[in-house]
PDB file of C-alpha atoms in Angstrom:
ATOM      1  CA  MET Y  16     212.934  98.703  53.586  1.00 51.00           C
ATOM      2  CA  VAL Y  17     210.280 100.961  52.096  1.00 49.00           C
ATOM      3  CA  SER Y  18     211.171 104.628  52.304  1.00 53.00           C
ATOM      4  CA  PHE Y  19     208.892 107.315  53.766  1.00 46.00           C
ATOM      5  CA  ILE Y  20     208.117 108.547  50.249  1.00 51.00           C
ATOM      6  CA  GLY Y  21     207.326 105.011  49.151  1.00 52.00           C
ATOM      7  CA  LYS Y  22     204.914 104.539  52.015  1.00 49.00           C
ATOM      8  CA  ARG Y  23     203.076 107.721  51.046  1.00 51.00           C
ATOM      9  CA  LYS Y  24     202.744 106.501  47.442  1.00 51.00           C
ATOM     10  CA  ILE Y  25     201.394 103.134  48.565  1.00 49.00           C
ATOM     11  CA  LEU Y  26     198.881 104.803  50.922  1.00 50.00           C
ATOM     12  CA  GLY Y  27     197.740 107.181  48.190  1.00 52.00           C
ATOM     13  CA  LEU Y  28     197.133 104.336  45.754  1.00 48.00           C
ATOM     14  CA  ALA Y  29     195.154 102.437  48.397  1.00 49.00           C
ATOM     15  CA  VAL Y  30     192.893 105.433  49.035  1.00 47.00           C
ATOM     16  CA  ILE Y  31     192.301 105.981  45.304  1.00 48.00           C
ATOM     17  CA  GLY Y  32     191.483 102.309  44.833  1.00 50.00           C
ATOM     18  CA  PHE Y  33     189.040 102.325  47.754  1.00 45.00           C
ATOM     19  CA  MET Y  34     187.196 105.373  46.418  1.00 48.00           C
ATOM     20  CA  ALA Y  35     186.960 103.779  43.006  1.00 49.00           C
ATOM     21  CA  LEU Y  36     185.017 100.776  44.289  1.00 48.00           C
ATOM     22  CA  PRO Y  37     181.496 100.798  42.793  1.00 52.00           C
ATOM     23  CA  GLY Y  38     178.537 101.468  45.120  1.00 49.00           C
ATOM     24  CA  LEU Y  39     180.606 103.165  47.831  1.00 49.00           C
ATOM     25  CA  SER Y  40     179.966 106.796  48.733  1.00 52.00           C
ATOM     26  CA  ALA Y  41     180.658 109.032  51.698  1.00 54.00           C
ATOM     27  CA  CYS Y  42     177.966 109.624  54.334  1.00 57.00           C
ATOM     28  CA  SER Y  43     176.523 113.117  54.549  1.00 59.00           C
ATOM     29  CA  LEU Y  44     175.822 114.878  57.824  1.00 63.00           C
ATOM     30  CA  ASP Y  45     172.444 116.064  56.529  1.00 69.00           C
ATOM     31  CA  THR Y  46     171.125 112.593  55.650  1.00 69.00           C
ATOM     32  CA  GLU Y  47     167.459 112.285  56.672  1.00 74.00           C
ATOM     33  CA  THR Y  48     166.872 110.131  59.743  1.00 72.00           C
ATOM     34  CA  ALA Y  49     164.499 107.189  59.879  1.00 73.00           C
ATOM     35  CA  ILE Y  50     163.694 107.924  63.534  1.00 76.00           C
ATOM     36  CA  ASN Y  51     160.393 109.645  64.286  1.00 73.00           C
ATOM     37  CA  GLN Y  52     160.980 113.247  65.394  1.00 77.00           C
ATOM     38  CA  LYS Y  53     157.329 114.087  66.154  1.00 79.00           C
ATOM     39  CA  HIS Y  54     155.463 113.746  69.439  1.00 83.00           C
ATOM     40  CA  ILE Y  55     151.913 113.321  70.736  1.00 84.00           C
ATOM     41  CA  GLU Y  56     149.635 116.178  69.689  1.00 87.00           C
ATOM     42  CA  LEU Y  57     146.850 117.788  71.718  1.00 90.00           C
ATOM     43  CA  HIS Y  58     143.661 118.580  69.817  1.00 91.00           C
ATOM     44  CA  ASN Y  59     140.862 120.885  70.958  1.00 94.00           C
ATOM     45  CA  ASP Y  60     137.193 120.257  70.249  1.00 94.00           C
ATOM     46  CA  ILE Y  61     133.775 121.117  71.685  1.00 95.00           C
ATOM     47  CA  TYR Y  62     131.392 118.754  73.451  1.00 95.00           C
ATOM     48  CA  ASN Y  63     127.726 119.739  73.322  1.00 94.00           C
ATOM     49  CA  GLU Y  64     124.522 117.911  74.132  1.00 93.00           C
ATOM     50  CA  THR Y  65     120.857 118.960  74.049  1.00 95.00           C
ATOM     51  CA  PHE Y  66     118.052 117.094  75.801  1.00 94.00           C
ATOM     52  CA  PRO Y  67     114.672 117.794  77.417  1.00 95.00           C
ATOM     53  CA  THR Y  68     115.091 119.502  80.787  1.00 94.00           C
ATOM     54  CA  GLY Y  69     114.786 117.073  83.668  1.00 88.00           C
ATOM     55  CA  SER Y  70     115.645 113.983  81.604  1.00 92.00           C
ATOM     56  CA  LEU Y  71     119.277 113.773  82.779  1.00 88.00           C
ATOM     57  CA  THR Y  72     119.489 110.516  84.751  1.00 91.00           C
ATOM     58  CA  PRO Y  73     122.077 109.803  87.489  1.00 90.00           C
ATOM     59  CA  ASP Y  74     123.882 107.409  85.138  1.00 92.00           C
ATOM     60  CA  MET Y  75     124.045 110.070  82.410  1.00 91.00           C
ATOM     61  CA  LEU Y  76     125.306 112.603  84.947  1.00 90.00           C
ATOM     62  CA  LEU Y  77     128.018 110.204  86.139  1.00 91.00           C
ATOM     63  CA  ALA Y  78     129.134 109.469  82.576  1.00 92.00           C
ATOM     64  CA  MET Y  79     129.273 113.192  81.774  1.00 92.00           C
ATOM     65  CA  SER Y  80     131.258 113.878  84.948  1.00 92.00           C
ATOM     66  CA  ASP Y  81     133.806 111.186  84.039  1.00 93.00           C
ATOM     67  CA  ASP Y  82     134.129 112.520  80.499  1.00 94.00           C
ATOM     68  CA  TYR Y  83     134.596 116.084  81.732  1.00 95.00           C
ATOM     69  CA  GLU Y  84     137.222 114.967  84.267  1.00 92.00           C
ATOM     70  CA  ARG Y  85     139.237 113.294  81.510  1.00 92.00           C
ATOM     71  CA  TYR Y  86     138.786 115.587  78.546  1.00 94.00           C
ATOM     72  CA  GLY Y  87     137.086 118.776  79.759  1.00 94.00           C
ATOM     73  CA  GLU Y  88     138.878 122.113  79.881  1.00 92.00           C
ATOM     74  CA  GLY Y  89     137.508 125.376  81.158  1.00 93.00           C
ATOM     75  CA  PRO Y  90     133.989 125.893  82.496  1.00 95.00           C
ATOM     76  CA  LEU Y  91     131.041 123.621  81.811  1.00 96.00           C
ATOM     77  CA  GLU Y  92     128.244 125.726  80.311  1.00 97.00           C
ATOM     78  CA  ILE Y  93     124.584 124.989  81.100  1.00 96.00           C
ATOM     79  CA  VAL Y  94     121.850 126.827  79.181  1.00 97.00           C
ATOM     80  CA  ILE Y  95     118.157 126.124  79.752  1.00 97.00           C
ATOM     81  CA  THR Y  96     115.484 127.553  77.460  1.00 97.00           C
ATOM     82  CA  TYR Y  97     112.012 128.862  78.286  1.00 96.00           C
ATOM     83  CA  ASP Y  98     109.110 130.300  76.315  1.00 96.00           C
ATOM     84  CA  PRO Y  99     108.136 133.871  77.319  1.00 95.00           C
ATOM     85  CA  LYS Y 100     104.588 133.250  76.087  1.00 93.00           C
ATOM     86  CA  SER Y 101     104.104 129.919  77.851  1.00 94.00           C
ATOM     87  CA  LYS Y 102     102.363 129.585  81.201  1.00 92.00           C
ATOM     88  CA  LYS Y 103     104.076 126.274  81.882  1.00 94.00           C
ATOM     89  CA  ASN Y 104     107.545 126.643  80.349  1.00 95.00           C
ATOM     90  CA  THR Y 105     108.358 129.787  82.322  1.00 96.00           C
ATOM     91  CA  ALA Y 106     111.571 131.611  83.183  1.00 96.00           C
ATOM     92  CA  MET Y 107     111.060 130.859  86.876  1.00 96.00           C
ATOM     93  CA  LYS Y 108     110.889 127.116  86.245  1.00 95.00           C
ATOM     94  CA  ALA Y 109     113.947 127.340  84.007  1.00 96.00           C
ATOM     95  CA  ALA Y 110     115.837 129.215  86.744  1.00 96.00           C
ATOM     96  CA  ASP Y 111     114.963 126.520  89.291  1.00 96.00           C
ATOM     97  CA  ALA Y 112     116.000 123.784  86.867  1.00 95.00           C
ATOM     98  CA  VAL Y 113     119.356 125.346  85.991  1.00 96.00           C
ATOM     99  CA  ALA Y 114     120.162 125.908  89.678  1.00 96.00           C
ATOM    100  CA  LYS Y 115     119.388 122.265  90.516  1.00 95.00           C
ATOM    101  CA  LEU Y 116     121.403 120.957  87.578  1.00 95.00           C
ATOM    102  CA  ALA Y 117     124.393 123.120  88.482  1.00 94.00           C
ATOM    103  CA  SER Y 118     124.219 121.806  92.051  1.00 94.00           C
ATOM    104  CA  ASP Y 119     124.062 118.208  90.781  1.00 93.00           C
ATOM    105  CA  MET Y 120     127.097 118.843  88.563  1.00 93.00           C
ATOM    106  CA  GLN Y 121     129.098 120.230  91.478  1.00 92.00           C
ATOM    107  CA  LYS Y 122     128.169 117.268  93.666  1.00 91.00           C
ATOM    108  CA  ALA Y 123     129.403 115.010  90.872  1.00 90.00           C
ATOM    109  CA  GLY Y 124     132.792 116.744  91.014  1.00 89.00           C
ATOM    110  CA  ILE Y 125     132.435 119.402  88.300  1.00 91.00           C
ATOM    111  CA  ARG Y 126     133.292 122.617  90.142  1.00 88.00           C
ATOM    112  CA  ASN Y 127     133.634 125.074  87.280  1.00 93.00           C
ATOM    113  CA  VAL Y 128     130.037 125.555  86.089  1.00 95.00           C
ATOM    114  CA  ASN Y 129     128.460 128.532  84.299  1.00 96.00           C
ATOM    115  CA  THR Y 130     124.693 128.824  83.873  1.00 96.00           C
ATOM    116  CA  ASP Y 131     122.346 130.911  81.737  1.00 96.00           C
ATOM    117  CA  LEU Y 132     118.734 131.085  80.575  1.00 96.00           C
ATOM    118  CA  MET Y 133     117.619 131.523  76.973  1.00 96.00           C
ATOM    119  CA  PRO Y 134     114.165 132.785  75.943  1.00 96.00           C
ATOM    120  CA  VAL Y 135     112.857 131.029  72.843  1.00 95.00           C
ATOM    121  CA  GLU Y 136     109.407 132.127  71.682  1.00 93.00           C
ATOM    122  CA  GLY Y 137     107.203 129.380  70.344  1.00 92.00           C
ATOM    123  CA  SER Y 138     109.398 126.622  71.778  1.00 91.00           C
ATOM    124  CA  GLY Y 139     106.402 124.927  73.412  1.00 90.00           C
ATOM    125  CA  GLU Y 140     105.598 123.657  76.868  1.00 93.00           C
ATOM    126  CA  GLU Y 141     108.863 121.815  77.460  1.00 93.00           C
ATOM    127  CA  SER Y 142     112.207 123.500  77.912  1.00 95.00           C
ATOM    128  CA  GLN Y 143     115.500 122.214  76.548  1.00 96.00           C
ATOM    129  CA  THR Y 144     118.834 121.926  78.319  1.00 96.00           C
ATOM    130  CA  MET Y 145     122.084 122.489  76.483  1.00 96.00           C
ATOM    131  CA  ILE Y 146     125.414 121.447  78.008  1.00 96.00           C
ATOM    132  CA  GLY Y 147     128.770 122.198  76.437  1.00 96.00           C
ATOM    133  CA  TYR Y 148     132.471 122.475  77.237  1.00 96.00           C
ATOM    134  CA  LEU Y 149     135.839 122.510  75.531  1.00 96.00           C
ATOM    135  CA  THR Y 150     137.675 119.204  75.253  1.00 95.00           C
ATOM    136  CA  VAL Y 151     141.319 118.209  74.882  1.00 94.00           C
ATOM    137  CA  THR Y 152     142.305 114.859  73.376  1.00 93.00           C
ATOM    138  CA  ALA Y 153     145.680 113.242  72.753  1.00 91.00           C
ATOM    139  CA  GLN Y 154     146.284 112.244  69.139  1.00 87.00           C
ATOM    140  CA  GLU Y 155     149.104 110.468  67.371  1.00 83.00           C
ATOM    141  CA  PRO Y 156     151.703 112.635  65.598  1.00 85.00           C
ATOM    142  CA  GLU Y 157     150.620 113.795  62.167  1.00 82.00           C
ATOM    143  CA  GLY Y 158     151.770 111.414  59.460  1.00 78.00           C
ATOM    144  CA  CYS Y 159     152.537 108.541  61.844  1.00 80.00           C
ATOM    145  CA  GLN Y 160     151.383 105.014  61.170  1.00 78.00           C
ATOM    146  CA  PHE Y 161     151.557 101.694  62.984  1.00 78.00           C
ATOM    147  CA  MET Y 162     154.367  99.314  62.162  1.00 75.00           C
ATOM    148  CA  GLY Y 163     153.499  96.004  60.542  1.00 71.00           C
ATOM    149  CA  GLY Y 164     151.861  93.479  62.851  1.00 69.00           C
ATOM    150  CA  VAL Y 165     150.349  96.102  65.203  1.00 75.00           C
ATOM    151  CA  ASP Y 166     146.683  97.095  65.301  1.00 67.00           C
ATOM    152  CA  GLY Y 167     145.821  94.991  62.290  1.00 70.00           C
ATOM    153  CA  GLU Y 168     148.582  96.343  60.042  1.00 72.00           C
ATOM    154  CA  THR Y 169     149.960  93.817  57.558  1.00 71.00           C
ATOM    155  CA  THR Y 170     153.532  92.745  58.232  1.00 75.00           C
ATOM    156  CA  LYS Y 171     155.506  93.912  55.232  1.00 74.00           C
ATOM    157  CA  ILE Y 172     158.477  96.027  54.213  1.00 73.00           C
ATOM    158  CA  ASN Y 173     157.602  99.698  54.611  1.00 71.00           C
ATOM    159  CA  ALA Y 174     160.401 102.040  53.605  1.00 71.00           C
ATOM    160  CA  ASP Y 175     158.373 105.067  54.711  1.00 70.00           C
ATOM    161  CA  TYR Y 176     157.875 103.903  58.307  1.00 74.00           C
ATOM    162  CA  GLU Y 177     159.493 106.123  60.941  1.00 75.00           C
ATOM    163  CA  TYR Y 178     160.836 104.179  63.915  1.00 80.00           C
ATOM    164  CA  GLY Y 179     159.144 105.208  67.152  1.00 77.00           C
ATOM    165  CA  CYS Y 180     155.786 106.154  65.616  1.00 78.00           C
ATOM    166  CA  THR Y 181     154.093 103.067  67.036  1.00 84.00           C
ATOM    167  CA  THR Y 182     155.289 103.908  70.552  1.00 84.00           C
ATOM    168  CA  GLU Y 183     153.937 107.461  70.337  1.00 84.00           C
ATOM    169  CA  MET Y 184     150.604 106.244  68.976  1.00 83.00           C
ATOM    170  CA  LEU Y 185     150.144 103.647  71.711  1.00 85.00           C
ATOM    171  CA  LEU Y 186     151.118 106.165  74.394  1.00 85.00           C
ATOM    172  CA  ALA Y 187     148.500 108.607  73.087  1.00 87.00           C
ATOM    173  CA  ARG Y 188     145.806 105.996  73.677  1.00 86.00           C
ATOM    174  CA  GLN Y 189     146.895 105.417  77.273  1.00 88.00           C
ATOM    175  CA  ILE Y 190     146.896 109.032  78.507  1.00 89.00           C
ATOM    176  CA  TYR Y 191     143.996 109.370  80.941  1.00 90.00           C
ATOM    177  CA  ARG Y 192     143.828 113.191  81.139  1.00 91.00           C
ATOM    178  CA  PRO Y 193     145.465 114.708  78.049  1.00 91.00           C
ATOM    179  CA  LYS Y 194     145.395 118.296  79.324  1.00 90.00           C
ATOM    180  CA  ASP Y 195     147.944 117.313  81.990  1.00 87.00           C
ATOM    181  CA  LEU Y 196     150.568 117.300  79.229  1.00 85.00           C
ATOM    182  CA  ARG Y 197     150.319 121.104  79.267  1.00 83.00           C
ATOM    183  CA  GLY Y 198     151.295 121.148  82.936  1.00 77.00           C
ATOM    184  CA  ASN Y 199     149.153 120.965  86.029  1.00 65.00           C
ATOM    185  CA  ASP Y 200     150.294 123.552  88.544  1.00 59.00           C
ATOM    186  CA  ALA Y 201     147.225 123.426  90.756  1.00 55.00           C
ATOM    187  CA  ARG Y 202     149.290 123.697  93.960  1.00 54.00           C
ATOM    188  CA  PRO Y 203     151.863 126.474  93.439  1.00 53.00           C
ATOM    189  CA  ASP Y 204     152.489 126.615  97.191  1.00 56.00           C
ATOM    190  CA  ALA Y 205     153.477 122.931  97.392  1.00 55.00           C
ATOM    191  CA  TYR Y 206     157.240 123.399  97.444  1.00 56.00           C
ATOM    192  CA  ALA Y 207     158.530 119.832  97.822  1.00 63.00           C
ATOM    193  CA  ARG Y 208     162.042 120.696  99.035  1.00 64.00           C
ATOM    194  CA  ARG Y 209     160.733 122.827 101.906  1.00 62.00           C
ATOM    195  CA  ARG Y 210     158.272 120.138 102.949  1.00 64.00           C
ATOM    196  CA  GLY Y 211     160.992 117.494 102.782  1.00 69.00           C
ATOM    197  CA  ASN Y 212     163.329 119.498 104.976  1.00 69.00           C
ATOM    198  CA  VAL Y 213     160.737 119.479 107.742  1.00 65.00           C
ATOM    199  CA  THR Y 214     160.810 115.674 108.029  1.00 69.00           C
ATOM    200  CA  TYR Y 215     164.499 115.126 107.189  1.00 67.00           C
ATOM    201  CA  PRO Y 216     165.922 115.495 110.759  1.00 70.00           C
ATOM    202  CA  TYR Y 217     163.136 113.384 112.230  1.00 65.00           C
ATOM    203  CA  SER Y 218     163.880 110.497 109.828  1.00 68.00           C
ATOM    204  CA  PHE Y 219     167.388 110.281 111.347  1.00 69.00           C
ATOM    205  CA  GLY Y 220     166.134 110.257 114.937  1.00 71.00           C
ATOM    206  CA  VAL Y 221     166.686 113.946 115.642  1.00 73.00           C
ATOM    207  CA  PRO Y 222     163.557 115.521 117.132  1.00 73.00           C
ATOM    208  CA  ASN Y 223     162.427 118.838 115.754  1.00 71.00           C
ATOM    209  CA  GLN Y 224     162.834 121.808 118.011  1.00 73.00           C
ATOM    210  CA  PRO Y 225     159.624 123.043 119.675  1.00 73.00           C
ATOM    211  CA  LEU Y 226     157.931 125.913 117.898  1.00 66.00           C
ATOM    212  CA  GLU Y 227     158.095 129.259 119.646  1.00 70.00           C
ATOM    213  CA  GLY Y 228     156.317 132.502 118.971  1.00 63.00           C
ATOM    214  CA  TYR Y 229     157.884 135.845 118.197  1.00 59.00           C
ATOM    215  CA  SER Y 230     157.710 138.978 120.351  1.00 61.00           C
ATOM    216  CA  ALA Y 231     158.120 142.628 119.505  1.00 61.00           C
ATOM    217  CA  SER Y 232     160.652 143.182 122.298  1.00 60.00           C
ATOM    218  CA  ASN Y 233     162.836 141.277 124.751  1.00 56.00           C
ATOM    219  CA  GLN Y 234     160.985 142.660 127.768  1.00 53.00           C
TER     220      GLN Y 234
END
């Protein structure tokens, strides 16, 4: 029978022998992970377009409305120029044009519209319309890349690839309205629990009590 001391000596030799094996080392708690730690990023930019006043077709207006719905943030700015020295390209005509365009934008679903007029001497007989607004787009995390075999990437060993990057990049392409990632509290009064409580008794066959008014006194 091996004594207690003998067992300790045998265990100690086993541990020393295990540590002496070549190529084996202890794992560190601060070892860098191969899992992607970054997320989709939101980038801000500015959309601006200039064209002769009155040349905006219904198709162009629809396309601009769709783009603003997806990527626009803040007010849509409309500026129409006029020439103070022109008898044709006048401030009055520019005012009429900017009012009509703003109305068309609102009918197309763009509610937040700001308008202005800009005098430009020597600009000629035709005014110009400038439209601009801030945009928000969803982009892949900085430094991410597709894994091999996706989006034309060659299938090969890539020691620098961070697992999960491809998922984040594909998700960024599918987000319809990127600004929603910042939160969209357009209905602060829509308290779901309170609204649910109204229908809860009825769903179990219990009719709601009739509503009654309040009085200032019992008489």
